[in-house]
């Protein structure tokens, strides 16, 4: 919250109107309340950046009963976009920026026979590995960013996939 307030202050210096709102992606009710509060402001939304992520967590479930990495990195964002889709459509042209990672390349969600296995997205404790959970959440972000534009308000919303960049500094 402090960082958000600090960021708002630095933007306000440039004469922009900015307000910080808080949201807990690990709690779907919080996502819903955030969307309702945003809609109540009756303002346009031209850019929504889905960038929050967690990495390397021990296995935990959210209050919604889902594995935390999956819910925070993907499902919370997906749900938020769905809840704000009408605002995005009214604000057209609008952009949804989905931040992902090249780590999506190192996983899949298929079982041994090649069929999609959605239980892998929110695995049990015995099937959990933090790196794999992160990779799968980022794969979901990629799949979401490839959503056919027709489903997103007849081209009014453009989904953009942005890859995190990894920089190595050799000393």
PDB file of C-alpha atoms in Angstrom:
ATOM      1  CA  UNK A   1       0.000   0.000   0.000  1.00  0.00           C
ATOM      2  CA  UNK A   2       2.887   2.369   0.794  1.00  0.00           C
ATOM      3  CA  UNK A   3       4.512   1.659  -2.577  1.00  0.00           C
ATOM      4  CA  UNK A   4       1.214   2.350  -4.329  1.00  0.00           C
ATOM      5  CA  UNK A   5       0.836   5.663  -2.499  1.00  0.00           C
ATOM      6  CA  UNK A   6       4.419   6.590  -3.339  1.00  0.00           C
ATOM      7  CA  UNK A   7       3.844   5.742  -7.008  1.00  0.00           C
ATOM      8  CA  UNK A   8       0.668   7.818  -7.047  1.00  0.00           C
ATOM      9  CA  UNK A   9       2.547  10.770  -5.587  1.00  0.00           C
ATOM     10  CA  UNK A  10       5.202  10.601  -8.292  1.00  0.00           C
ATOM     11  CA  UNK A  11       2.562  10.483 -11.043  1.00  0.00           C
ATOM     12  CA  UNK A  12       0.518  13.308  -9.514  1.00  0.00           C
ATOM     13  CA  UNK A  13       3.568  15.542  -9.812  1.00  0.00           C
ATOM     14  CA  UNK A  14       3.004  15.253 -13.569  1.00  0.00           C
ATOM     15  CA  UNK A  15      -0.612  16.497 -13.194  1.00  0.00           C
ATOM     16  CA  UNK A  16      -2.259  13.100 -13.693  1.00  0.00           C
ATOM     17  CA  UNK A  17      -5.229  12.018 -11.592  1.00  0.00           C
ATOM     18  CA  UNK A  18      -4.248   8.786  -9.867  1.00  0.00           C
ATOM     19  CA  UNK A  19      -5.788   6.749  -7.084  1.00  0.00           C
ATOM     20  CA  UNK A  20      -4.420   3.577  -5.503  1.00  0.00           C
ATOM     21  CA  UNK A  21      -6.790   0.686  -4.886  1.00  0.00           C
ATOM     22  CA  UNK A  22      -5.814  -2.547  -3.170  1.00  0.00           C
ATOM     23  CA  UNK A  23      -6.545  -6.053  -4.348  1.00  0.00           C
ATOM     24  CA  UNK A  24      -5.619  -9.498  -3.017  1.00  0.00           C
ATOM     25  CA  UNK A  25      -5.341 -11.937  -5.929  1.00  0.00           C
ATOM     26  CA  UNK A  26      -5.166 -14.827  -3.450  1.00  0.00           C
ATOM     27  CA  UNK A  27      -8.783 -14.172  -2.500  1.00  0.00           C
ATOM     28  CA  UNK A  28     -11.400 -14.250  -5.257  1.00  0.00           C
ATOM     29  CA  UNK A  29     -13.828 -12.296  -3.080  1.00  0.00           C
ATOM     30  CA  UNK A  30     -11.238  -9.492  -2.956  1.00  0.00           C
ATOM     31  CA  UNK A  31     -11.018  -9.542  -6.760  1.00  0.00           C
ATOM     32  CA  UNK A  32     -14.793  -9.296  -6.942  1.00  0.00           C
ATOM     33  CA  UNK A  33     -14.927  -6.420  -4.433  1.00  0.00           C
ATOM     34  CA  UNK A  34     -12.169  -4.598  -6.309  1.00  0.00           C
ATOM     35  CA  UNK A  35     -14.081  -4.903  -9.595  1.00  0.00           C
ATOM     36  CA  UNK A  36     -17.294  -3.675  -7.954  1.00  0.00           C
ATOM     37  CA  UNK A  37     -15.481  -0.714  -6.363  1.00  0.00           C
ATOM     38  CA  UNK A  38     -13.843   0.172  -9.670  1.00  0.00           C
ATOM     39  CA  UNK A  39     -17.147  -0.026 -11.549  1.00  0.00           C
ATOM     40  CA  UNK A  40     -18.773   2.219  -8.932  1.00  0.00           C
ATOM     41  CA  UNK A  41     -16.307   4.976  -9.857  1.00  0.00           C
ATOM     42  CA  UNK A  42     -17.840   5.024 -13.357  1.00  0.00           C
ATOM     43  CA  UNK A  43     -14.536   5.834 -15.074  1.00  0.00           C
ATOM     44  CA  UNK A  44     -12.917   4.501 -18.224  1.00  0.00           C
ATOM     45  CA  UNK A  45     -10.302   1.777 -18.201  1.00  0.00           C
ATOM     46  CA  UNK A  46      -8.034   1.867 -21.234  1.00  0.00           C
ATOM     47  CA  UNK A  47      -5.150  -0.267 -19.962  1.00  0.00           C
ATOM     48  CA  UNK A  48      -5.234  -3.129 -17.479  1.00  0.00           C
ATOM     49  CA  UNK A  49      -1.829  -4.632 -16.679  1.00  0.00           C
ATOM     50  CA  UNK A  50      -1.910  -8.118 -15.149  1.00  0.00           C
ATOM     51  CA  UNK A  51       1.560  -8.272 -13.636  1.00  0.00           C
ATOM     52  CA  UNK A  52       1.416  -9.620 -10.074  1.00  0.00           C
ATOM     53  CA  UNK A  53       3.166 -12.904  -9.418  1.00  0.00           C
ATOM     54  CA  UNK A  54       4.573 -15.079  -6.666  1.00  0.00           C
ATOM     55  CA  UNK A  55       7.433 -17.529  -7.035  1.00  0.00           C
ATOM     56  CA  UNK A  56       9.001 -20.257  -4.945  1.00  0.00           C
ATOM     57  CA  UNK A  57       6.273 -20.542  -2.344  1.00  0.00           C
ATOM     58  CA  UNK A  58       5.855 -23.685  -0.302  1.00  0.00           C
ATOM     59  CA  UNK A  59       2.625 -25.528  -1.117  1.00  0.00           C
ATOM     60  CA  UNK A  60      -0.337 -23.652   0.306  1.00  0.00           C
ATOM     61  CA  UNK A  61      -3.984 -23.332  -0.562  1.00  0.00           C
ATOM     62  CA  UNK A  62      -5.841 -20.047  -0.755  1.00  0.00           C
ATOM     63  CA  UNK A  63      -9.064 -19.525   1.189  1.00  0.00           C
ATOM     64  CA  UNK A  64     -10.764 -20.433  -2.097  1.00  0.00           C
ATOM     65  CA  UNK A  65      -9.164 -23.901  -1.902  1.00  0.00           C
ATOM     66  CA  UNK A  66      -6.764 -23.487  -4.830  1.00  0.00           C
ATOM     67  CA  UNK A  67      -2.975 -23.703  -4.952  1.00  0.00           C
ATOM     68  CA  UNK A  68      -1.655 -20.208  -4.227  1.00  0.00           C
ATOM     69  CA  UNK A  69       0.786 -19.787  -7.132  1.00  0.00           C
ATOM     70  CA  UNK A  70      -1.900 -20.697  -9.678  1.00  0.00           C
ATOM     71  CA  UNK A  71      -4.508 -18.409  -8.162  1.00  0.00           C
ATOM     72  CA  UNK A  72      -2.244 -15.373  -7.673  1.00  0.00           C
ATOM     73  CA  UNK A  73      -0.310 -15.614 -10.938  1.00  0.00           C
ATOM     74  CA  UNK A  74      -3.168 -16.532 -13.238  1.00  0.00           C
ATOM     75  CA  UNK A  75      -6.672 -17.140 -11.944  1.00  0.00           C
ATOM     76  CA  UNK A  76      -6.988 -13.861 -10.034  1.00  0.00           C
ATOM     77  CA  UNK A  77      -6.002 -11.885 -13.130  1.00  0.00           C
ATOM     78  CA  UNK A  78      -8.251 -13.953 -15.396  1.00  0.00           C
ATOM     79  CA  UNK A  79     -11.199 -13.397 -13.053  1.00  0.00           C
ATOM     80  CA  UNK A  80     -10.472  -9.666 -12.833  1.00  0.00           C
ATOM     81  CA  UNK A  81     -10.460  -9.304 -16.622  1.00  0.00           C
ATOM     82  CA  UNK A  82     -13.760 -11.188 -16.841  1.00  0.00           C
ATOM     83  CA  UNK A  83     -15.337  -8.964 -14.180  1.00  0.00           C
ATOM     84  CA  UNK A  84     -14.092  -5.767 -15.843  1.00  0.00           C
ATOM     85  CA  UNK A  85     -14.799  -6.818 -19.423  1.00  0.00           C
ATOM     86  CA  UNK A  86     -17.873  -4.599 -19.715  1.00  0.00           C
ATOM     87  CA  UNK A  87     -15.865  -1.573 -18.514  1.00  0.00           C
ATOM     88  CA  UNK A  88     -13.070  -2.393 -20.958  1.00  0.00           C
ATOM     89  CA  UNK A  89     -15.579  -2.696 -23.804  1.00  0.00           C
ATOM     90  CA  UNK A  90     -17.166   0.669 -22.976  1.00  0.00           C
ATOM     91  CA  UNK A  91     -13.666   2.191 -22.778  1.00  0.00           C
ATOM     92  CA  UNK A  92     -12.602   0.917 -26.199  1.00  0.00           C
ATOM     93  CA  UNK A  93     -10.014   0.977 -27.477  1.00  0.00           C
ATOM     94  CA  UNK A  94      -8.696  -0.865 -24.431  1.00  0.00           C
ATOM     95  CA  UNK A  95      -5.677  -3.037 -23.766  1.00  0.00           C
ATOM     96  CA  UNK A  96      -5.138  -5.906 -21.367  1.00  0.00           C
ATOM     97  CA  UNK A  97      -1.435  -6.554 -20.854  1.00  0.00           C
ATOM     98  CA  UNK A  98      -0.715 -10.035 -19.517  1.00  0.00           C
ATOM     99  CA  UNK A  99       2.814 -10.420 -18.193  1.00  0.00           C
ATOM    100  CA  UNK A 100       4.158 -13.910 -18.604  1.00  0.00           C
ATOM    101  CA  UNK A 101       7.544 -15.572 -18.680  1.00  0.00           C
ATOM    102  CA  UNK A 102       9.620 -17.765 -20.927  1.00  0.00           C
ATOM    103  CA  UNK A 103       9.317 -20.394 -18.195  1.00  0.00           C
ATOM    104  CA  UNK A 104       5.985 -21.405 -19.731  1.00  0.00           C
ATOM    105  CA  UNK A 105       8.087 -23.388 -22.213  1.00  0.00           C
ATOM    106  CA  UNK A 106       9.231 -25.786 -19.509  1.00  0.00           C
ATOM    107  CA  UNK A 107       5.896 -27.297 -18.621  1.00  0.00           C
ATOM    108  CA  UNK A 108       2.646 -28.637 -19.943  1.00  0.00           C
ATOM    109  CA  UNK A 109      -0.708 -29.551 -18.484  1.00  0.00           C
ATOM    110  CA  UNK A 110      -1.125 -32.874 -20.228  1.00  0.00           C
ATOM    111  CA  UNK A 111      -1.233 -36.240 -18.542  1.00  0.00           C
ATOM    112  CA  UNK A 112       0.886 -39.189 -19.670  1.00  0.00           C
ATOM    113  CA  UNK A 113      -1.585 -40.002 -22.462  1.00  0.00           C
ATOM    114  CA  UNK A 114      -1.448 -36.447 -23.846  1.00  0.00           C
ATOM    115  CA  UNK A 115      -4.883 -35.351 -22.586  1.00  0.00           C
ATOM    116  CA  UNK A 116      -5.326 -32.045 -20.773  1.00  0.00           C
ATOM    117  CA  UNK A 117      -5.185 -32.583 -17.023  1.00  0.00           C
ATOM    118  CA  UNK A 118      -6.549 -29.486 -15.312  1.00  0.00           C
ATOM    119  CA  UNK A 119      -5.839 -30.941 -11.863  1.00  0.00           C
ATOM    120  CA  UNK A 120      -2.182 -30.111 -12.559  1.00  0.00           C
ATOM    121  CA  UNK A 121      -3.014 -26.410 -12.331  1.00  0.00           C
ATOM    122  CA  UNK A 122      -3.848 -26.675  -8.634  1.00  0.00           C
ATOM    123  CA  UNK A 123      -1.879 -29.762  -7.561  1.00  0.00           C
ATOM    124  CA  UNK A 124      -2.025 -31.648  -4.303  1.00  0.00           C
ATOM    125  CA  UNK A 125       0.813 -31.222  -1.826  1.00  0.00           C
ATOM    126  CA  UNK A 126       2.411 -34.509  -2.929  1.00  0.00           C
ATOM    127  CA  UNK A 127       2.444 -33.396  -6.594  1.00  0.00           C
ATOM    128  CA  UNK A 128       3.698 -29.866  -5.896  1.00  0.00           C
ATOM    129  CA  UNK A 129       7.000 -28.366  -7.008  1.00  0.00           C
ATOM    130  CA  UNK A 130       7.286 -24.573  -6.745  1.00  0.00           C
ATOM    131  CA  UNK A 131       9.099 -24.110 -10.061  1.00  0.00           C
ATOM    132  CA  UNK A 132       6.572 -26.232 -11.932  1.00  0.00           C
ATOM    133  CA  UNK A 133       3.667 -24.380 -10.300  1.00  0.00           C
ATOM    134  CA  UNK A 134       5.139 -21.075 -11.478  1.00  0.00           C
ATOM    135  CA  UNK A 135       5.750 -22.420 -14.995  1.00  0.00           C
ATOM    136  CA  UNK A 136       2.198 -23.729 -15.259  1.00  0.00           C
ATOM    137  CA  UNK A 137       0.715 -20.460 -14.049  1.00  0.00           C
ATOM    138  CA  UNK A 138       2.680 -18.636 -16.742  1.00  0.00           C
ATOM    139  CA  UNK A 139       1.531 -21.163 -19.358  1.00  0.00           C
ATOM    140  CA  UNK A 140      -2.037 -20.295 -18.369  1.00  0.00           C
ATOM    141  CA  UNK A 141      -1.213 -16.612 -18.890  1.00  0.00           C
ATOM    142  CA  UNK A 142       0.060 -17.425 -22.385  1.00  0.00           C
ATOM    143  CA  UNK A 143      -3.068 -19.426 -23.205  1.00  0.00           C
ATOM    144  CA  UNK A 144      -5.253 -16.594 -21.907  1.00  0.00           C
ATOM    145  CA  UNK A 145      -3.377 -13.986 -23.939  1.00  0.00           C
ATOM    146  CA  UNK A 146      -4.050 -16.107 -27.025  1.00  0.00           C
ATOM    147  CA  UNK A 147      -7.800 -15.965 -26.345  1.00  0.00           C
ATOM    148  CA  UNK A 148      -9.624 -15.315 -29.614  1.00  0.00           C
ATOM    149  CA  UNK A 149     -10.311 -11.600 -29.864  1.00  0.00           C
ATOM    150  CA  UNK A 150     -13.935 -12.258 -30.863  1.00  0.00           C
ATOM    151  CA  UNK A 151     -14.622 -13.503 -27.341  1.00  0.00           C
ATOM    152  CA  UNK A 152     -13.288 -10.282 -25.909  1.00  0.00           C
ATOM    153  CA  UNK A 153     -15.932  -7.769 -26.999  1.00  0.00           C
ATOM    154  CA  UNK A 154     -15.548  -7.870 -30.768  1.00  0.00           C
ATOM    155  CA  UNK A 155     -11.982  -6.598 -31.054  1.00  0.00           C
ATOM    156  CA  UNK A 156     -12.502  -3.786 -28.549  1.00  0.00           C
ATOM    157  CA  UNK A 157     -10.001  -5.373 -26.178  1.00  0.00           C
ATOM    158  CA  UNK A 158      -6.545  -6.354 -27.307  1.00  0.00           C
ATOM    159  CA  UNK A 159      -4.699  -8.889 -25.205  1.00  0.00           C
ATOM    160  CA  UNK A 160      -0.961  -8.377 -25.231  1.00  0.00           C
ATOM    161  CA  UNK A 161       1.529 -10.941 -24.009  1.00  0.00           C
ATOM    162  CA  UNK A 162       4.591  -9.370 -22.441  1.00  0.00           C
ATOM    163  CA  UNK A 163       7.546 -11.550 -21.516  1.00  0.00           C
ATOM    164  CA  UNK A 164       9.632 -10.824 -18.470  1.00  0.00           C
ATOM    165  CA  UNK A 165      13.226 -10.188 -19.396  1.00  0.00           C
ATOM    166  CA  UNK A 166      16.037 -11.812 -17.491  1.00  0.00           C
ATOM    167  CA  UNK A 167      19.247  -9.795 -17.321  1.00  0.00           C
ATOM    168  CA  UNK A 168      22.533 -11.288 -16.224  1.00  0.00           C
ATOM    169  CA  UNK A 169      25.215  -8.993 -14.952  1.00  0.00           C
ATOM    170  CA  UNK A 170      28.698 -10.431 -15.027  1.00  0.00           C
ATOM    171  CA  UNK A 171      31.123  -8.872 -12.622  1.00  0.00           C
TER     172      UNK A 171
END
